[in-house]
Coordinates of C-alpha atoms in Angstrom, one line a residue:
M1 CA -81.4 3.3 149.8
S2 CA -84.6 1.6 150.8
A3 CA -87.7 0.2 149.1
R4 CA -91.1 -0.8 150.5
S5 CA -92.8 -4.1 149.8
S6 CA -96.3 -4.9 151.2
G7 CA -95.6 -2.6 154.2
T8 CA -92.0 -4.0 154.7
F9 CA -88.9 -2.0 154.0
M10 CA -86.1 -3.6 151.9
T11 CA -82.7 -1.9 151.8
L12 CA -80.2 -2.1 149.0
S13 CA -76.6 -1.2 149.9
V14 CA -73.1 -1.4 148.4
V15 CA -70.3 -2.4 150.8
A16 CA -66.7 -1.9 149.7
Q17 CA -63.9 -3.5 151.7
H18 CA -60.2 -2.8 151.2
R19 CA -58.4 -6.2 151.3
G20 CA -55.0 -4.7 151.8
T21 CA -51.9 -4.1 149.6
T22 CA -51.0 -7.0 147.5
Y23 CA -47.9 -9.1 148.1
S24 CA -44.9 -8.1 146.0
W25 CA -41.3 -9.4 145.7
S26 CA -40.1 -5.8 145.9
E27 CA -42.9 -4.7 148.3
E28 CA -43.6 -1.9 145.8
P29 CA -46.7 0.1 146.7
G30 CA -49.5 1.2 144.5
I31 CA -51.8 -1.9 144.1
E32 CA -54.9 -2.2 146.3
H33 CA -57.3 -5.1 146.5
W34 CA -61.0 -4.3 147.1
T35 CA -64.2 -6.4 147.4
V36 CA -67.4 -4.7 146.5
E37 CA -70.8 -6.4 147.3
L38 CA -74.4 -5.4 146.6
L39 CA -76.6 -6.5 149.5
L40 CA -80.4 -6.7 149.9
S41 CA -81.5 -6.5 153.5
G42 CA -84.8 -6.7 155.3
K43 CA -86.6 -8.0 158.3
M44 CA -87.9 -11.6 158.6
P45 CA -91.7 -11.9 158.9
G46 CA -92.8 -11.4 162.5
S47 CA -89.3 -10.4 163.5
Q48 CA -87.2 -7.2 164.0
E49 CA -84.0 -9.1 163.0
D50 CA -82.3 -7.8 159.9
R51 CA -81.0 -10.3 157.4
S52 CA -78.8 -9.5 154.3
V53 CA -78.1 -11.5 151.2
I54 CA -75.7 -10.7 148.3
I55 CA -77.1 -9.9 144.9
A56 CA -73.7 -9.3 143.2
A57 CA -70.1 -9.0 144.0
A58 CA -66.9 -7.8 142.4
E59 CA -63.1 -8.2 143.0
I60 CA -61.4 -4.9 142.1
W61 CA -57.8 -4.1 141.9
R62 CA -56.8 -0.4 142.0
I63 CA -53.4 0.5 140.4
D64 CA -51.8 3.9 141.1
N65 CA -49.6 4.8 138.2
N66 CA -47.7 7.3 140.3
L67 CA -46.7 4.6 142.8
C68 CA -46.6 1.3 141.0
L69 CA -43.7 1.6 138.5
D70 CA -43.4 -2.1 137.4
Q71 CA -47.0 -3.0 136.9
V72 CA -46.5 -6.0 134.5
F73 CA -44.3 -7.7 137.1
E74 CA -46.5 -6.8 140.0
L75 CA -49.7 -8.0 138.4
D76 CA -47.9 -11.2 137.2
C77 CA -47.0 -11.9 140.9
I78 CA -50.7 -11.9 141.8
S79 CA -52.4 -14.1 139.1
N80 CA -52.4 -15.1 135.4
D81 CA -55.6 -13.2 134.8
L82 CA -54.2 -9.9 136.1
A83 CA -51.0 -10.5 134.2
A84 CA -53.0 -10.8 131.0
V85 CA -54.6 -7.4 131.7
G86 CA -51.2 -5.9 132.5
D87 CA -49.7 -7.3 129.3
A88 CA -52.6 -5.8 127.2
I89 CA -52.1 -2.4 128.8
D90 CA -48.3 -2.6 128.3
S91 CA -48.8 -3.5 124.6
S92 CA -51.1 -0.5 124.1
K93 CA -48.8 2.2 125.5
A94 CA -49.5 4.7 122.7
T95 CA -53.2 4.7 123.5
M96 CA -52.5 4.7 127.3
S97 CA -49.9 7.5 127.0
A98 CA -52.3 9.7 125.1
L99 CA -54.7 9.4 128.1
S100 CA -51.9 9.7 130.8
L101 CA -52.6 6.1 131.9
V102 CA -49.0 4.9 132.0
E103 CA -46.5 4.3 134.8
G104 CA -45.3 7.5 136.4
M105 CA -48.3 9.5 135.5
N106 CA -50.6 11.1 138.1
S107 CA -53.5 8.7 137.3
S108 CA -55.0 5.4 138.4
Y109 CA -57.1 2.6 137.0
A110 CA -59.1 -0.4 138.1
I111 CA -59.1 -4.0 137.0
A112 CA -62.4 -5.8 137.6
D113 CA -60.9 -9.2 138.2
L114 CA -64.2 -11.0 139.0
V115 CA -67.8 -9.9 138.6
L116 CA -70.6 -12.3 139.7
V117 CA -74.3 -11.6 139.7
D118 CA -77.0 -14.0 141.1
K119 CA -78.9 -15.7 138.3
H120 CA -82.2 -14.3 139.4
W121 CA -80.9 -10.7 138.9
R122 CA -79.0 -11.1 135.6
G123 CA -79.9 -9.1 132.5
R124 CA -80.4 -5.9 134.5
R125 CA -76.9 -4.3 133.9
I126 CA -76.0 -4.9 137.5
G127 CA -72.5 -6.1 136.8
P128 CA -71.4 -3.0 134.9
A129 CA -73.3 -0.8 137.4
L130 CA -71.4 -2.3 140.4
V131 CA -68.1 -1.9 138.6
F132 CA -68.8 1.8 137.7
F133 CA -70.0 2.4 141.2
A134 CA -66.7 1.1 142.5
A135 CA -64.7 3.1 139.9
D136 CA -66.4 6.2 141.0
L137 CA -65.8 5.4 144.7
L138 CA -62.1 4.6 144.1
K139 CA -61.6 7.7 141.9
V140 CA -59.9 5.9 139.1
D141 CA -59.5 7.1 135.5
A142 CA -60.2 3.9 133.6
V143 CA -61.5 0.3 134.1
F144 CA -60.1 -2.8 132.5
L145 CA -61.5 -6.4 132.5
Q146 CA -61.8 -9.7 130.6
P147 CA -65.5 -10.4 129.8
V148 CA -65.9 -14.1 130.4
A149 CA -68.9 -16.2 131.4
L150 CA -68.1 -18.5 134.3
T151 CA -69.8 -21.5 135.8
T152 CA -71.3 -20.5 139.1
F153 CA -72.8 -22.1 142.2
L154 CA -74.5 -21.1 145.4
T155 CA -72.5 -21.3 148.6
P156 CA -73.8 -22.3 152.0
D157 CA -73.8 -18.6 153.1
G158 CA -76.0 -17.7 150.1
R159 CA -73.5 -16.0 147.8
V160 CA -72.8 -16.8 144.2
D161 CA -69.2 -18.1 143.6
T162 CA -67.2 -19.7 140.8
D163 CA -64.8 -22.6 140.4
Y164 CA -62.1 -21.6 138.0
S165 CA -61.3 -25.3 137.3
A166 CA -64.9 -26.0 136.1
P167 CA -65.7 -26.0 132.4
R168 CA -66.8 -22.6 131.2
P169 CA -70.3 -22.1 129.6
G170 CA -70.4 -22.3 125.8
A171 CA -70.1 -19.8 123.0
A172 CA -73.6 -18.4 123.3
A173 CA -73.0 -17.5 127.0
Q174 CA -69.6 -16.0 126.2
N175 CA -71.0 -13.8 123.4
K176 CA -73.9 -12.7 125.7
V177 CA -71.4 -11.5 128.3
R178 CA -69.2 -9.8 125.8
K179 CA -72.1 -7.9 124.3
A180 CA -73.3 -6.9 127.8
W181 CA -70.0 -5.2 128.6
R182 CA -69.9 -3.6 125.1
R183 CA -73.3 -2.1 125.7
A184 CA -71.9 -0.7 128.9
G185 CA -69.2 1.2 126.9
F186 CA -66.2 -1.2 127.1
R187 CA -64.1 -1.6 123.9
K188 CA -61.5 -4.1 122.9
L189 CA -57.9 -3.3 123.9
A190 CA -55.9 -6.5 123.2
D191 CA -55.9 -10.3 123.8
G192 CA -59.5 -10.5 125.2
V193 CA -59.1 -7.5 127.4
V194 CA -61.6 -4.6 127.2
W195 CA -61.5 -1.2 128.8
T196 CA -63.3 2.1 129.1
I197 CA -62.7 5.6 130.6
A198 CA -64.3 6.0 134.0
T199 CA -66.3 9.2 134.1
A200 CA -68.6 11.0 136.5
D201 CA -71.5 10.4 134.1
R202 CA -71.0 6.6 134.3
G203 CA -70.9 6.8 138.1
A204 CA -74.2 8.6 138.0
A205 CA -75.7 6.1 135.6
A206 CA -74.6 3.3 137.8
R207 CA -76.5 4.8 140.7
A208 CA -79.6 5.1 138.5
V209 CA -79.4 1.4 137.7
L210 CA -79.1 0.5 141.4
E211 CA -82.0 2.8 142.3
R212 CA -84.2 1.0 139.7
L213 CA -83.0 -2.3 141.1
E214 CA -84.0 -1.3 144.6
E215 CA -87.5 -0.5 143.4
E216 CA -87.7 -4.0 141.8
A217 CA -86.2 -5.6 145.0
G218 CA -89.1 -4.0 147.0
T219 CA -91.8 -5.8 145.0
A220 CA -93.4 -9.1 146.1
S221 CA -91.1 -11.0 143.7
G222 CA -88.0 -9.4 145.0
R223 CA -88.9 -10.1 148.6
A224 CA -89.8 -13.7 147.7
W225 CA -86.3 -14.2 146.3
W226 CA -84.8 -12.6 149.4
L227 CA -86.7 -14.9 151.7
R228 CA -85.6 -18.0 149.7
R229 CA -82.0 -17.0 150.1
V230 CA -82.3 -16.2 153.8
R231 CA -84.0 -19.6 154.4
H232 CA -81.3 -21.3 152.3
V233 CA -78.6 -19.9 154.6
A234 CA -80.6 -20.9 157.7
R235 CA -80.9 -24.5 156.5
Q236 CA -77.2 -24.7 155.7
Q237 CA -76.4 -23.5 159.2
R238 CA -78.4 -26.1 161.1

């Protein structure tokens, strides 16, 4: 993907990296950890050097129902948040069984454990688009997550991150986040966990959102934001 701004090309790209199979007491296979990042790249004024900054990022766990046969235990070994999702799925076996989304079935699903979008770009459905893009890439049948607004900060390398020990934003922010995921098609499962079926249509819709974002990123405003981020990183590296 690429967009032109005042004669300068800006490029939007999605980078997915497999972080390896998770640790397990029993070394049971079937859980993969992925990081998916949305990058905006361009050339500095008067230079041919490419610089990239991250607009959004997501931590995705892919669970293969045909390989991972003790999912509640396995997810509990990784984190409390993943354990909560595993418990919600386990307590909804009737629904999951009807869709062949239970252990031993030839299916897979994704858990979006963390989705972060830079403040400048929020409100454009980028979070759901990145998650659905990843779901399409990883060929999963459903996506689960806990919609929560988190306190974020800008790291020295220009990415948005969160501190889980920091106080979370108030009720208005939490409601806004829940509504955003509901608009994207997610519905309540249990105990604060929401889910949706991953379809080819949603993958196509995600690409359409990213294409519109690329057009906006190619405007003077988008390039100005990119330059600020690049210069922020340069100052931190001095």
